[in-house]
Amino acid sequence: MSTDDFSELALHERAARLLITPSALEELSLEDAAQVVGYMSLRGIEAGTVFVREGQTEGSDHMLLVLEGDLSVENSSLQDDDDHLVVRLLGPGSLIGELGLLDGGPRSASCIAHSDLLVAVLAREHFLQLLSDEPRVGARLLLAMSKRMADTLRETTRKLKLFAQMNKVLSEELSRVARAEDEDWPRG
């Protein structure tokens, strides 16, 4: 076995181990993850590159697993077209784009490489091939992805409820201040 074969095998095993971390798809077994990684391809991304663009639909039918490096996930601010809100900072073991893998729909955020990245890419065509070749592994992958999405939806719902509560308190306080000013306003 050559050094290149050994390093590729070690990278394959590392990718499989990262795929089953809590930041990715921990419900998969290591054996399942190794089979999934077999359908992925490696890609390097230079630091400073915006490699996913919010709203992008063309070429959005893939999922990325970060093997090396750090990135930020950003959303456009509602206040200014040039202003972006950093939503999350991610590193090795993070998954990006599982919704795009499933539906090829518009990306919900932009991703910017903060350092050189090495990612494993699962393209939709290879995902569909995995489902055909290994239906049991494919089903477990879909179940793990569904659980991850459900967890994200629950967390988003929790944050929206908190935001609604804060909005209610703020509205009540503004109404109270407005009433107090009306009462103090001199009548003429």
XYZ file of N, CA and C in Angstrom:
564
model
N 0.857 -1.179 0.000
C 0.000 0.000 0.000
C 0.902 1.239 0.000
N 0.627 2.165 -0.908
C 1.443 3.374 -1.007
C 1.062 4.368 0.084
N 1.924 5.371 0.282
C 1.664 6.422 1.269
C 0.382 7.171 0.930
N 0.150 7.414 -0.366
C -1.074 8.107 -0.791
C -2.317 7.287 -0.452
N -2.228 5.954 -0.677
C -3.358 5.081 -0.344
C -3.623 5.103 1.154
N -2.537 5.082 1.951
C -2.678 5.099 3.402
C -3.310 6.416 3.871
N -2.827 7.549 3.323
C -3.355 8.837 3.759
C -4.806 9.005 3.311
N -5.159 8.463 2.136
C -6.548 8.530 1.687
C -7.435 7.674 2.590
N -6.949 6.514 2.984
C -7.692 5.641 3.889
C -7.871 6.310 5.251
N -6.812 6.942 5.758
C -6.897 7.639 7.045
C -7.876 8.806 6.961
N -7.871 9.537 5.855
C -8.801 10.643 5.667
C -10.237 10.134 5.571
N -10.437 9.011 4.911
C -11.757 8.394 4.788
C -12.285 8.022 6.176
N -11.421 7.401 6.992
C -11.837 7.017 8.348
C -12.114 8.260 9.197
N -11.280 9.283 9.066
C -11.491 10.531 9.821
C -12.822 11.166 9.428
N -13.112 11.186 8.134
C -14.383 11.748 7.663
C -15.551 10.961 8.235
N -15.447 9.640 8.252
C -16.521 8.799 8.809
C -16.715 9.095 10.293
N -15.619 9.253 11.022
C -15.731 9.562 12.457
C -16.341 10.945 12.687
N -15.996 11.924 11.848
C -16.571 13.263 11.977
C -18.058 13.271 11.618
N -18.462 12.388 10.719
C -19.860 12.337 10.299
C -20.779 11.875 11.428
N -20.233 11.169 12.407
C -21.074 10.653 13.497
C -20.910 11.442 14.802
N -20.370 12.646 14.715
C -20.242 13.497 15.899
C -21.563 14.220 16.154
N -21.752 14.776 17.364
C -22.987 15.493 17.670
C -23.279 16.672 16.739
N -22.241 17.282 16.158
C -22.478 18.407 15.256
C -22.871 17.937 13.859
N -22.837 16.636 13.629
C -23.223 16.103 12.326
C -24.387 15.120 12.510
N -24.137 13.848 12.287
C -25.209 12.851 12.317
C -24.869 11.725 13.291
N -24.925 12.030 14.568
C -24.472 11.078 15.579
C -25.301 9.799 15.635
N -26.476 9.774 15.006
C -27.313 8.578 15.042
C -26.799 7.471 14.133
N -25.900 7.806 13.206
C -25.333 6.795 12.314
C -24.272 5.984 13.048
N -24.133 4.730 12.654
C -23.026 3.927 13.175
C -21.768 4.289 12.381
N -20.621 3.913 12.912
C -19.368 4.171 12.207
C -19.354 3.430 10.867
N -19.909 2.234 10.845
C -19.957 1.453 9.600
C -20.827 2.159 8.556
N -21.997 2.670 8.990
C -22.869 3.411 8.073
C -22.153 4.653 7.560
N -21.507 5.374 8.470
C -20.810 6.606 8.090
C -19.705 6.313 7.075
N -18.988 5.212 7.272
C -17.923 4.844 6.328
C -18.506 4.590 4.937
N -19.679 3.970 4.874
C -20.304 3.730 3.575
C -20.751 5.048 2.938
N -21.313 5.957 3.736
C -21.748 7.258 3.213
C -20.547 8.032 2.688
N -19.470 8.052 3.450
C -18.269 8.782 3.049
C -17.722 8.234 1.728
N -17.926 6.961 1.460
C -17.509 6.373 0.197
C -18.179 7.013 -1.020
N -19.296 7.676 -0.812
C -20.024 8.351 -1.898
C -19.700 9.848 -1.963
N -18.826 10.292 -1.077
C -18.471 11.713 -1.019
C -17.164 11.972 -1.758
N -16.970 13.213 -2.173
C -15.719 13.614 -2.801
C -15.085 14.728 -1.978
N -13.775 14.843 -2.051
C -13.051 15.866 -1.301
C -12.963 17.147 -2.106
N -12.998 18.267 -1.391
C -12.882 19.579 -2.038
C -12.142 20.517 -1.088
N -11.191 21.255 -1.608
C -10.503 22.283 -0.846
C -11.123 23.641 -1.154
N -11.220 24.476 -0.128
C -11.783 25.827 -0.277
C -10.820 26.795 0.385
N -10.411 27.833 -0.356
C -9.453 28.805 0.165
C -10.086 29.747 1.179
N -9.286 30.167 2.152
C -9.728 31.137 3.156
C -10.246 32.383 2.456
N -11.333 32.944 2.975
C -11.929 34.150 2.424
C -12.983 33.901 1.358
N -13.124 32.672 0.925
C -14.081 32.336 -0.134
C -15.506 32.253 0.415
N -16.432 32.896 -0.280
C -17.860 32.707 -0.001
C -18.265 31.520 -0.866
N -18.417 30.353 -0.251
C -18.644 29.142 -1.042
C -20.099 28.699 -1.057
N -20.934 29.316 -0.261
C -22.386 29.145 -0.322
C -22.960 30.543 -0.208
N -23.898 30.873 -1.100
C -24.528 32.200 -1.079
C -26.003 32.080 -0.732
N -26.425 32.901 0.225
C -27.830 32.950 0.616
C -28.694 33.199 -0.623
N -29.750 32.390 -0.788
C -30.659 32.526 -1.922
C -30.224 31.760 -3.158
N -28.997 31.260 -3.182
C -28.460 30.523 -4.325
C -29.264 29.245 -4.561
N -29.650 29.012 -5.802
C -30.335 27.764 -6.143
C -29.485 26.908 -7.084
N -28.760 27.544 -7.976
C -27.921 26.783 -8.902
C -26.767 26.147 -8.144
N -26.610 24.853 -8.318
C -25.519 24.150 -7.650
C -25.704 24.009 -6.151
N -26.949 24.029 -5.688
C -27.187 23.936 -4.243
C -27.613 22.532 -3.821
N -27.469 21.566 -4.706
C -27.955 20.211 -4.432
C -26.869 19.299 -3.859
N -26.218 19.775 -2.809
C -25.187 18.969 -2.159
C -25.080 19.344 -0.682
N -24.448 18.466 0.062
C -24.204 18.652 1.485
C -22.700 18.573 1.701
N -22.187 19.375 2.630
C -20.757 19.405 2.928
C -20.507 18.972 4.371
N -19.466 18.211 4.567
C -18.970 17.857 5.891
C -17.607 18.506 6.030
N -17.443 19.374 7.026
C -16.166 20.063 7.244
C -15.185 19.085 7.889
N -14.062 18.882 7.219
C -13.017 18.002 7.749
C -11.917 18.805 8.429
N -11.561 19.952 7.827
C -10.522 20.819 8.389
C -10.898 22.265 8.138
N -10.604 23.131 9.111
C -10.798 24.563 8.941
C -12.033 25.102 9.641
N -12.193 26.423 9.552
C -13.289 27.122 10.225
C -14.020 28.018 9.233
N -15.311 28.222 9.484
C -16.140 29.047 8.616
C -17.213 29.734 9.436
N -17.818 30.755 8.829
C -18.963 31.397 9.460
C -20.180 31.205 8.571
N -21.334 31.111 9.215
C -22.616 31.060 8.528
C -23.258 32.411 8.781
N -23.654 33.099 7.706
C -24.169 34.462 7.829
C -25.481 34.614 7.072
N -26.352 35.484 7.620
C -27.605 35.860 6.967
C -27.582 37.343 6.679
N -28.261 37.724 5.614
C -28.402 39.146 5.308
C -29.164 39.815 6.425
N -28.729 40.999 6.783
C -29.423 41.777 7.797
C -30.657 42.401 7.166
N -31.680 42.596 7.961
C -32.898 43.236 7.477
C -32.723 44.747 7.358
N -31.660 45.291 7.961
C -31.491 46.732 7.999
C -30.720 47.278 6.814
N -29.765 46.546 6.286
C -28.872 47.074 5.263
C -28.455 45.942 4.346
N -28.512 46.165 3.048
C -28.157 45.111 2.095
C -26.720 44.635 2.239
N -25.815 45.513 2.686
C -24.414 45.139 2.821
C -24.077 44.589 4.205
N -25.034 44.617 5.104
C -24.816 44.179 6.473
C -25.203 42.703 6.600
N -24.351 41.922 7.247
C -24.634 40.504 7.452
C -24.536 40.163 8.930
N -25.370 39.255 9.356
C -25.407 38.805 10.724
C -24.770 37.419 10.800
N -23.715 37.276 11.598
C -23.088 35.972 11.783
C -24.011 35.139 12.651
N -24.459 34.031 12.082
C -25.399 33.155 12.773
C -24.656 32.100 13.582
N -23.606 31.540 12.994
C -22.852 30.486 13.671
C -21.417 30.467 13.162
N -20.520 30.003 13.998
C -19.148 29.697 13.601
C -19.015 28.180 13.660
N -18.478 27.596 12.602
C -18.409 26.136 12.507
C -16.999 25.669 12.219
N -16.732 24.428 12.604
C -15.423 23.824 12.363
C -15.565 22.365 11.985
N -14.494 21.598 12.142
C -14.508 20.186 11.757
C -15.663 19.424 12.409
N -16.297 18.575 11.602
C -17.437 17.785 12.060
C -18.777 18.435 11.773
N -18.767 19.666 11.272
C -20.020 20.369 10.988
C -20.561 19.982 9.617
N -21.881 19.886 9.546
C -22.570 19.620 8.284
C -23.205 20.902 7.783
N -23.171 21.093 6.480
C -23.757 22.274 5.847
C -24.557 21.805 4.641
N -25.778 22.286 4.523
C -26.518 22.110 3.282
C -27.350 20.863 3.133
N -27.727 20.226 4.236
C -28.511 18.996 4.093
C -29.883 19.239 3.450
N -30.466 20.421 3.661
C -31.740 20.724 2.994
C -31.543 20.816 1.485
N -30.469 21.459 1.049
C -30.173 21.554 -0.379
C -29.959 20.185 -1.000
N -29.342 19.278 -0.243
C -29.153 17.910 -0.729
C -30.500 17.277 -1.034
N -31.460 17.508 -0.157
C -32.770 16.882 -0.314
C -33.634 17.527 -1.381
N -33.640 18.877 -1.423
C -34.595 19.521 -2.344
C -33.978 20.458 -3.378
N -32.693 20.745 -3.284
C -32.052 21.642 -4.245
C -32.590 23.064 -4.180
N -33.314 23.388 -3.109
C -33.907 24.717 -2.948
C -32.875 25.771 -2.621
N -33.335 27.030 -2.523
C -32.406 28.138 -2.249
C -31.700 27.966 -0.904
N -30.447 28.347 -0.874
C -29.673 28.303 0.372
C -30.217 29.345 1.335
N -30.297 28.981 2.601
C -30.881 29.870 3.609
C -29.862 30.814 4.230
N -28.583 30.602 3.952
C -27.534 31.443 4.525
C -26.303 31.380 3.627
N -25.372 32.284 3.876
C -24.086 32.272 3.181
C -23.043 31.646 4.098
N -22.039 31.006 3.506
C -20.937 30.417 4.266
C -19.632 30.979 3.730
N -18.799 31.450 4.662
C -17.522 32.062 4.308
C -16.402 31.305 5.022
N -15.386 30.890 4.266
C -14.242 30.183 4.843
C -13.357 31.182 5.584
N -13.103 30.939 6.880
C -12.206 31.798 7.664
C -10.775 31.307 7.605
N -10.620 30.049 7.270
C -9.299 29.468 7.045
C -9.453 28.534 5.847
N -8.356 28.007 5.357
C -8.479 27.024 4.284
C -9.309 25.859 4.819
N -10.222 25.397 3.980
C -11.113 24.305 4.376
C -10.829 23.064 3.546
N -11.038 21.921 4.161
C -11.129 20.663 3.453
C -12.499 20.110 3.798
N -13.304 19.864 2.781
C -14.664 19.380 3.002
C -14.895 18.113 2.194
N -15.803 17.280 2.690
C -16.290 16.125 1.937
C -17.674 16.507 1.430
N -17.895 16.316 0.137
C -19.132 16.745 -0.515
C -19.956 15.523 -0.898
N -21.224 15.533 -0.501
C -22.163 14.505 -0.952
C -23.121 15.185 -1.918
N -22.907 14.937 -3.213
C -23.771 15.502 -4.247
C -25.065 14.699 -4.319
N -26.130 15.352 -4.750
C -27.437 14.694 -4.828
C -27.372 13.424 -5.685
N -26.673 13.477 -6.815
C -26.602 12.296 -7.681
C -25.943 11.120 -6.955
N -24.926 11.392 -6.122
C -24.275 10.323 -5.364
C -25.146 9.869 -4.197
N -25.885 10.807 -3.615
C -26.847 10.471 -2.560
C -27.908 9.512 -3.109
N -28.443 9.815 -4.284
C -29.448 8.946 -4.905
C -28.852 7.584 -5.244
N -27.575 7.573 -5.651
C -26.903 6.305 -5.922
C -26.754 5.495 -4.638
N -26.402 6.174 -3.536
C -26.312 5.507 -2.231
C -27.653 4.887 -1.858
N -28.735 5.640 -2.044
C -30.064 5.117 -1.722
C -30.387 3.875 -2.551
N -29.939 3.859 -3.793
C -30.176 2.709 -4.677
C -29.279 1.528 -4.310
N -27.989 1.803 -4.078
C -27.022 0.739 -3.800
C -27.160 0.151 -2.396
N -27.392 1.026 -1.431
C -27.420 0.632 -0.006
C -28.675 1.195 0.658
N -29.859 0.657 0.337
C -31.100 1.249 0.840
C -31.192 1.319 2.371
N -30.653 0.337 3.068
C -30.715 0.372 4.542
C -29.852 1.503 5.105
N -28.653 1.645 4.569
C -27.767 2.732 5.000
C -28.399 4.061 4.611
N -28.949 4.139 3.404
C -29.614 5.357 2.948
C -30.786 5.735 3.841
N -31.554 4.741 4.266
C -32.691 5.000 5.157
C -32.205 5.518 6.509
N -31.133 4.925 7.031
C -30.594 5.398 8.313
C -30.019 6.803 8.174
N -29.398 7.093 7.029
C -28.891 8.444 6.775
C -30.050 9.435 6.743
N -31.114 9.106 6.036
C -32.286 9.990 5.974
C -32.902 10.193 7.357
N -32.959 9.134 8.147
C -33.498 9.248 9.502
C -32.621 10.156 10.361
N -31.305 10.008 10.262
C -30.385 10.856 11.032
C -30.499 12.316 10.586
N -30.619 12.540 9.279
C -30.777 13.905 8.770
C -32.114 14.491 9.241
N -33.162 13.679 9.243
C -34.477 14.145 9.701
C -34.437 14.526 11.174
N -33.743 13.727 11.981
C -33.628 14.062 13.404
C -32.879 15.371 13.583
N -31.813 15.545 12.827
C -31.039 16.793 12.904
C -31.917 17.990 12.530
N -32.699 17.851 11.472
C -33.577 18.945 11.047
C -34.680 19.202 12.076
N -35.202 18.141 12.671
C -36.221 18.301 13.711
C -35.634 19.038 14.920
N -34.424 18.689 15.307
C -33.765 19.377 16.425
C -33.577 20.861 16.107
N -33.160 21.154 14.881
C -32.979 22.545 14.463
C -34.298 23.290 14.476
N -35.358 22.657 14.000
C -36.676 23.285 13.991
C -37.168 23.554 15.414
N -36.954 22.609 16.313
C -37.354 22.811 17.712
C -36.594 23.978 18.341
N -35.294 24.062 18.065
C -34.478 25.154 18.603
C -34.929 26.495 18.021
N -35.230 26.529 16.737
C -35.718 27.752 16.099
C -37.061 28.163 16.689
N -37.938 27.206 16.918
C -39.245 27.482 17.528
C -39.065 28.046 18.934
N -38.139 27.467 19.704
C -37.860 27.973 21.050
C -37.394 29.426 20.988
N -36.508 29.732 20.041
C -36.008 31.103 19.903
C -37.119 32.049 19.467
N -37.988 31.607 18.570
C -39.105 32.453 18.130
C -40.068 32.748 19.279
N -40.321 31.760 20.116
C -41.183 31.982 21.287
C -40.556 33.003 22.225
N -39.263 32.878 22.457
C -38.555 33.829 23.309
C -38.624 35.228 22.697
N -38.413 35.338 21.395
C -38.502 36.626 20.711
C -39.914 37.207 20.843
N -40.937 36.369 20.690
C -42.326 36.834 20.820
C -42.589 37.337 22.233
N -42.063 36.636 23.242
C -42.226 37.087 24.628
C -41.535 38.424 24.853
N -40.335 38.567 24.330
C -39.605 39.832 24.477
C -40.350 40.956 23.758
N -40.885 40.669 22.598
C -41.645 41.658 21.836
C -42.887 42.098 22.613
N -43.558 41.160 23.258
C -44.751 41.474 24.043
C -44.393 42.383 25.217
N -43.337 42.044 25.938
C -42.904 42.860 27.074
C -42.519 44.259 26.606
N -41.796 44.344 25.507
C -41.398 45.638 24.972
C -42.619 46.462 24.562
N -43.584 45.844 23.906
C -44.808 46.543 23.496
C -45.576 47.056 24.713
N -45.684 46.217 25.741
C -46.376 46.637 26.960
C -45.665 47.814 27.620
N -44.337 47.775 27.642
C -43.571 48.857 28.254
C -43.723 50.143 27.441
N -43.686 50.042 26.128
C -43.882 51.226 25.287
C -45.282 51.815 25.479
N -46.282 50.971 25.597
C -47.648 51.445 25.845
C -47.737 52.143 27.197
N -47.084 51.565 28.203
C -47.091 52.163 29.539
C -46.431 53.541 29.499
N -45.292 53.661 28.822
C -44.591 54.937 28.709
C -45.449 55.950 27.962
N -46.099 55.523 26.889
C -46.956 56.427 26.114
C -48.133 56.919 26.961
N -48.736 56.031 27.752
C -49.855 56.440 28.628
C -49.377 57.427 29.682
N -48.189 57.162 30.241
C -47.646 58.051 31.262
C -47.365 59.432 30.675
N -46.845 59.481 29.464
C -46.595 60.775 28.814
C -47.905 61.505 28.537
N -48.945 60.761 28.126
C -50.255 61.378 27.878
C -50.822 61.975 29.166
N -50.643 61.277 30.266
C -51.158 61.763 31.558
C -50.407 63.005 32.028
N -49.098 63.053 31.713
C -48.266 64.188 32.145
C -48.345 65.378 31.194
N -48.885 65.179 30.009
C -48.937 66.230 28.997
C -49.892 67.331 29.464
N -49.450 68.589 29.481
C -50.321 69.672 29.956
C -51.541 69.823 29.045
N -52.675 69.991 29.671
C -53.916 70.183 28.933
C -54.108 71.683 28.752
N -54.488 72.108 27.578
C -54.605 73.529 27.340
C -55.891 73.923 26.911
